[in-house]
mmCIF file of C-alpha atoms in Angstrom:
data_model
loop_
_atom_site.group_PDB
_atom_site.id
_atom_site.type_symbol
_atom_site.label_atom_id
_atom_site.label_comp_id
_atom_site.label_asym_id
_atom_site.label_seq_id
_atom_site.Cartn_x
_atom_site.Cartn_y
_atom_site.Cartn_z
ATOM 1 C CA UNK A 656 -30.536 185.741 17.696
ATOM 2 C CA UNK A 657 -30.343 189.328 18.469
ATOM 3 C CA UNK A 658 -27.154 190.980 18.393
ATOM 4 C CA UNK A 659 -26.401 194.265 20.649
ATOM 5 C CA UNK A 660 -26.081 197.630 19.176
ATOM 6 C CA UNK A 661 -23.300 200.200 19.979
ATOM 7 C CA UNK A 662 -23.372 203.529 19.594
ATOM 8 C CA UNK A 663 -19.928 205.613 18.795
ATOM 9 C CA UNK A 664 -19.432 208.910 20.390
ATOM 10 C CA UNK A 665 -18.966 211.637 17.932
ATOM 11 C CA UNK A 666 -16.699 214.524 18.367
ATOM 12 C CA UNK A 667 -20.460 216.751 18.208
ATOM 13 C CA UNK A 668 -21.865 214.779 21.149
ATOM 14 C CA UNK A 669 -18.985 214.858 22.758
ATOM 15 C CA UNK A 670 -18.591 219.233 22.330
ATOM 16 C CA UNK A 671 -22.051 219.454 23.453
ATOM 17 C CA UNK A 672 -21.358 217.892 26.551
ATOM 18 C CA UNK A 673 -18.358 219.529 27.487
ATOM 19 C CA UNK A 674 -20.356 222.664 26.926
ATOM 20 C CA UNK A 675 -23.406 221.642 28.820
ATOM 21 C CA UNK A 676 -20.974 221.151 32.191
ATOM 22 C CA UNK A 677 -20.727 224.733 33.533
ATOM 23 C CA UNK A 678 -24.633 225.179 32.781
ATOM 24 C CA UNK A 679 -25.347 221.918 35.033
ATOM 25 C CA UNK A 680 -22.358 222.711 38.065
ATOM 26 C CA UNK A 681 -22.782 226.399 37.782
ATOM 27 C CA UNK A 682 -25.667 227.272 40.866
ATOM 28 C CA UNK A 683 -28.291 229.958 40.657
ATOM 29 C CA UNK A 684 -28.286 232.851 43.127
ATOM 30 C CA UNK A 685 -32.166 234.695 42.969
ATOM 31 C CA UNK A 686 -31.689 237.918 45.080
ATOM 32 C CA UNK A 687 -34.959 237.708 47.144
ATOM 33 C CA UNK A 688 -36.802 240.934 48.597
ATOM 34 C CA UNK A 689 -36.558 241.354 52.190
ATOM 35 C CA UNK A 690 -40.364 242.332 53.487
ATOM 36 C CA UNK A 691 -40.608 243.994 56.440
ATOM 37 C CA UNK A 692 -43.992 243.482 58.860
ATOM 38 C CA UNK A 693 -45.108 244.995 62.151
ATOM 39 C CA UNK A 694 -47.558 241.886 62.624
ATOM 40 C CA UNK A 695 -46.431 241.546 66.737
ATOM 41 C CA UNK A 696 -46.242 245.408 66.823
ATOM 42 C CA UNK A 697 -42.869 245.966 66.258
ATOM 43 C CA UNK A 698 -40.988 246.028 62.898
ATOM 44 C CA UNK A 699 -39.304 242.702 61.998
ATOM 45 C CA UNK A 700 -38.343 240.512 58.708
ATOM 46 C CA UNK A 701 -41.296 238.061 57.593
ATOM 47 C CA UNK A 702 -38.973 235.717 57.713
ATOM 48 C CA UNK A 703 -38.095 235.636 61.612
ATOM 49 C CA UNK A 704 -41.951 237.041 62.924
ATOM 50 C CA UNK A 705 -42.671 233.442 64.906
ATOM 51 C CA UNK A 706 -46.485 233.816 63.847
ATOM 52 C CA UNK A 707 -48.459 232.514 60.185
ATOM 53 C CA UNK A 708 -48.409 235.826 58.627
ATOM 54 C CA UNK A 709 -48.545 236.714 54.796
ATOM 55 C CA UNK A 710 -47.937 240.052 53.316
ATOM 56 C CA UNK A 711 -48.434 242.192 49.811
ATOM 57 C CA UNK A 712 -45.886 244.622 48.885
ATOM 58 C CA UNK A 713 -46.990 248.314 48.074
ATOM 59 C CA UNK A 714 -45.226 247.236 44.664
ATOM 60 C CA UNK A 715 -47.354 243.920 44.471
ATOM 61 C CA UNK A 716 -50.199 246.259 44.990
ATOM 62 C CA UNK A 717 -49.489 248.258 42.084
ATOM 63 C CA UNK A 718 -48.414 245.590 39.510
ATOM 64 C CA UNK A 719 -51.879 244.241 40.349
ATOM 65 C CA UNK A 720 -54.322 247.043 40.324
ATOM 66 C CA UNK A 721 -55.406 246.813 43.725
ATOM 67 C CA UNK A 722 -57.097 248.902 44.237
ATOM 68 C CA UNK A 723 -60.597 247.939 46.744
ATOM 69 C CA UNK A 724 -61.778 245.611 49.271
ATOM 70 C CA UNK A 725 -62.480 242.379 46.725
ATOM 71 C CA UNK A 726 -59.442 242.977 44.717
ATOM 72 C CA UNK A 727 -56.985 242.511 47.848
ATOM 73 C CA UNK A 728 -58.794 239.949 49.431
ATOM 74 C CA UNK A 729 -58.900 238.342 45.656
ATOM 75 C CA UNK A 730 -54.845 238.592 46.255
ATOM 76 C CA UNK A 731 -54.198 237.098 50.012
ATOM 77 C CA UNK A 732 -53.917 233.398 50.570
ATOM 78 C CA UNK A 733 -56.639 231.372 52.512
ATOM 79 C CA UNK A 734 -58.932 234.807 52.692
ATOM 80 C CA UNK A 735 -61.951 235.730 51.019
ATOM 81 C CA UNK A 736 -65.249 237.654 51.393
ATOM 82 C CA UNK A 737 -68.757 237.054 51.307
ATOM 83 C CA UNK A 738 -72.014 239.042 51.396
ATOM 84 C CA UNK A 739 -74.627 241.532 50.322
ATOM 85 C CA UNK A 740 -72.497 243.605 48.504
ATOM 86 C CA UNK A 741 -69.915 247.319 49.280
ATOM 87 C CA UNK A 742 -69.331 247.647 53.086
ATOM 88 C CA UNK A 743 -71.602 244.195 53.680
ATOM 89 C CA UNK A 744 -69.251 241.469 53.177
ATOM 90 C CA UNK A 745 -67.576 239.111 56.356
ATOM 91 C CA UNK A 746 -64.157 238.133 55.826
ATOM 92 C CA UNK A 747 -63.205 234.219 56.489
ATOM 93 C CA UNK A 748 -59.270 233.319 57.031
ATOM 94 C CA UNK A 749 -58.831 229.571 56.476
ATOM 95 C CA UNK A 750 -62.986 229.102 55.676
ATOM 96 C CA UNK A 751 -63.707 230.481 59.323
ATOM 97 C CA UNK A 752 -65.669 233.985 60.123
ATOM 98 C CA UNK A 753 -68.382 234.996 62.293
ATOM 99 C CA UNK A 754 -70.518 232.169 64.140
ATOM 100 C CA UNK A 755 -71.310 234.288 67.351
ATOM 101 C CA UNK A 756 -74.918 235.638 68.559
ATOM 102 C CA UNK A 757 -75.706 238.886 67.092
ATOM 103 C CA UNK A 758 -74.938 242.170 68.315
ATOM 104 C CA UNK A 759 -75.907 245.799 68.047
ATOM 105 C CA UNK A 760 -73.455 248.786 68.261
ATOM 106 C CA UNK A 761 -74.343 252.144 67.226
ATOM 107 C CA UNK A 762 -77.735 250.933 66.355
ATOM 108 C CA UNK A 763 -76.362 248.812 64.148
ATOM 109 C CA UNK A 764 -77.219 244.995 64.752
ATOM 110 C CA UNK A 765 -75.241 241.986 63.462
ATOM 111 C CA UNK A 766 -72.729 238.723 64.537
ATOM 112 C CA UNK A 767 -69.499 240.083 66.032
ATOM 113 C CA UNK A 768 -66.751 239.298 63.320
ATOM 114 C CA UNK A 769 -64.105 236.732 63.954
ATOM 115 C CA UNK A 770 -61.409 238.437 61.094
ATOM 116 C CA UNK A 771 -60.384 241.669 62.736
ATOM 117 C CA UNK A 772 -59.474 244.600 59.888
ATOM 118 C CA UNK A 773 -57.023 247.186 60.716
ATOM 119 C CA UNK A 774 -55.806 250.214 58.954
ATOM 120 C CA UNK A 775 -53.070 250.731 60.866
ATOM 121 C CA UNK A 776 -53.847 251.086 64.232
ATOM 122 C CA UNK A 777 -57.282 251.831 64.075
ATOM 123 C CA UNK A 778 -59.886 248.475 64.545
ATOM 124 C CA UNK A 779 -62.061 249.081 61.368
ATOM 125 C CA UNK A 780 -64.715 246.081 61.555
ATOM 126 C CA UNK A 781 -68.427 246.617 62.513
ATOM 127 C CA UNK A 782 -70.426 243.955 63.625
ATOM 128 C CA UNK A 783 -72.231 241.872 60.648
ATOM 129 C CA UNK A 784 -69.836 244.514 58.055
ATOM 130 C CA UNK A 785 -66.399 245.349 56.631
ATOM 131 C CA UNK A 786 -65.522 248.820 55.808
ATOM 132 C CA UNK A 787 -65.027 248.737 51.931
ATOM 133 C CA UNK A 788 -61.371 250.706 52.475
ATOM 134 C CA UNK A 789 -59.843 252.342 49.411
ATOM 135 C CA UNK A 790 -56.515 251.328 48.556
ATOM 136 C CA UNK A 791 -54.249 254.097 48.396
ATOM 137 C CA UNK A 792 -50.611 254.864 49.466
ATOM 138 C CA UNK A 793 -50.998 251.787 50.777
ATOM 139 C CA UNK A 794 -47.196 250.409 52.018
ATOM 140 C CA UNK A 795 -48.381 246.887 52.487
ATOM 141 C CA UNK A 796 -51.143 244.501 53.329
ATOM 142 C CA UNK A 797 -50.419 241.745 56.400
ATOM 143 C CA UNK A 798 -52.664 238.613 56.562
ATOM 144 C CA UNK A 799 -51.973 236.887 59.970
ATOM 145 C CA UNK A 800 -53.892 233.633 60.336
ATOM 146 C CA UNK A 801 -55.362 232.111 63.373
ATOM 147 C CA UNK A 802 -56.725 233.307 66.761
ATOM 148 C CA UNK A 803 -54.468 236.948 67.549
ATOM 149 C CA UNK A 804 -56.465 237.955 70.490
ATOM 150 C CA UNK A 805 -53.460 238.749 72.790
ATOM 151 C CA UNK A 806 -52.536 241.811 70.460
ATOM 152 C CA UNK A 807 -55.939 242.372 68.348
ATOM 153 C CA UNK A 808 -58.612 241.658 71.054
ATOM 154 C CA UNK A 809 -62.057 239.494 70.997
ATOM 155 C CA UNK A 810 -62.865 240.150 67.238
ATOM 156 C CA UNK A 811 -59.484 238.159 66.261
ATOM 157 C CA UNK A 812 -60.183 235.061 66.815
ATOM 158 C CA UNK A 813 -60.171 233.379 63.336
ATOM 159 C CA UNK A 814 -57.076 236.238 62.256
ATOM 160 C CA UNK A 815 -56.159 239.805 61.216
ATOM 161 C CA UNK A 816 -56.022 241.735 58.162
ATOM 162 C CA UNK A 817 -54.262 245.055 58.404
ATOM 163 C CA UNK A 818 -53.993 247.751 55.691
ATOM 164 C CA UNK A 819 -50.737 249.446 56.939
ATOM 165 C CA UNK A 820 -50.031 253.189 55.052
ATOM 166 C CA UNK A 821 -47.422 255.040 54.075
ATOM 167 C CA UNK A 822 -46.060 257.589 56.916
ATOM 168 C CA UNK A 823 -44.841 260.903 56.295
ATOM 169 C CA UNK A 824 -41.340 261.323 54.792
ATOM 170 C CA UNK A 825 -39.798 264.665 56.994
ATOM 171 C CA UNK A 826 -37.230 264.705 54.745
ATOM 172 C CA UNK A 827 -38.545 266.621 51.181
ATOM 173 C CA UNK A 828 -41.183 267.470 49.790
ATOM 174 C CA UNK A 829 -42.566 264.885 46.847
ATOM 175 C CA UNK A 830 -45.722 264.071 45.283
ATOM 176 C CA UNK A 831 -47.460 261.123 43.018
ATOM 177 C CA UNK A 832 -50.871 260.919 40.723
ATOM 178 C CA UNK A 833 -51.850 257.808 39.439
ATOM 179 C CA UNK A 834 -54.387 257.305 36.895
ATOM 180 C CA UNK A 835 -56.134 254.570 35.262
ATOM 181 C CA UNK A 836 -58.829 253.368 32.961
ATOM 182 C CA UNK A 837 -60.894 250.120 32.122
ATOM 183 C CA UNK A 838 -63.687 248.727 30.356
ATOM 184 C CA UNK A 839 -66.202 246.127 30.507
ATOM 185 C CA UNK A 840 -68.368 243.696 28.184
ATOM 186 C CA UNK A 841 -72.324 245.974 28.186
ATOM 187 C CA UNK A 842 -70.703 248.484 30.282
ATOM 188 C CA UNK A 843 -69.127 251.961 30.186
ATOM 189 C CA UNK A 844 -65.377 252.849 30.717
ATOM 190 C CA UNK A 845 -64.321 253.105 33.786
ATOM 191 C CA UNK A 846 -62.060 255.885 34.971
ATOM 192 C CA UNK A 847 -59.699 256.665 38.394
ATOM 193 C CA UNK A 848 -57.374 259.073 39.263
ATOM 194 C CA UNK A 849 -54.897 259.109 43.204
ATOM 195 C CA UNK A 850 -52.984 261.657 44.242
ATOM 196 C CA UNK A 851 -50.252 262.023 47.262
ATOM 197 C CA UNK A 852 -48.805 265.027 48.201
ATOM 198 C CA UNK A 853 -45.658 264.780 50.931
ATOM 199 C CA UNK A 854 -44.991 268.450 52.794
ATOM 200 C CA UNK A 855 -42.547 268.449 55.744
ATOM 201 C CA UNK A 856 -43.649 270.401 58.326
ATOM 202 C CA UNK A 857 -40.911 271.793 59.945
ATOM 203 C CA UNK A 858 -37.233 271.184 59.730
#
């Protein structure tokens, strides 16, 4: 016959869980940064733009190293890149990108793209290539996802990427330099150096 155990409650037990009380009742508050986007052309809180749009920080940016077109696409969910290398690669959003007939601007022939790229304002993508944009004073990065033709026209159709910069500061005169350095298994080192000079104009 087996006969039940019972386990007495020791003054040590019972401490530790009077002291693990306020740990379990007592709630966490994370303060959360607020990101700011201009997605529908006018500034607004990610949080309340009614459209699927996903940002990087020009802090993100910089904890990461970003500093080229694979290394922020390498960042931004449900993008990447594919092609024949610098300035040839066609960006997909959500595994789509350019399925349309080919087309020649400029003399230059190739399928219209479906991912429109924008640094700020200004459409960057060719037909059949990307613009290899540096990234510098960068403010953010905005990813907006699905067909955006209403604001960003024919070459939208699969989504956006825009490369939004800093704007002048009228109010003093500042500067930054950044500067880095890597290496590489059978390679040499690797060097880089930005600058950013702010001058107000007038008062």
């Amino acid at each position: 016959m087996s006969h039940p155990q019972r386990f007495q409650r020791t003054p040590l037990a019972a401490a530790l869980g009077v002291a693990l009380l306020p740990l379990v009742s007592s709630p966490v508050h994370a303060q959360l940064e607020e990101v700011v986007v201009t997605a529908t052309k006018q500034e607004a809180s990610l949080q309340d733009v009614p459209v699927a749009v996903s940002a990087l920080t020009e802090e993100s940016l910089n904890q990461r190293g970003v500093s080229n077109f694979s290394d922020y696409l390498i960042e931004l969910p449900n993008v990447s890149a594919g092609g024949a290398g610098p300035g040839q690669s066609t960006m997909y959003i959500r595994g789509v990108a350019s399925t349309t007939p080919n087309l020649t601007t400029s003399g230059v022939a190739g399928l219209s793209p479906n991912v429109a790229l924008y640094l700020d304002e200004q459409p960057m993508a060719q037909p059949g290539r990307n613009l290899d944009i540096y990234i510098t004073d960068i403010n953010r990065v905005e990813v907006l996802a699905g067909p955006q033709g209403t604001l960003f026209g024919a070459s939208s159709q699969a989504g956006v990427v825009r490369l939004i910069t800093n704007k002048p500061d009228p109010s003093g005169f500042f500067g930054r330099v950044q500067a880095g350095a890597s290496t590489m298994s059978d390679g040499e080192a690797n060097y880089n150096i930005n600058a950013m000079l702010n001058i107000p104009l007038s008062d």
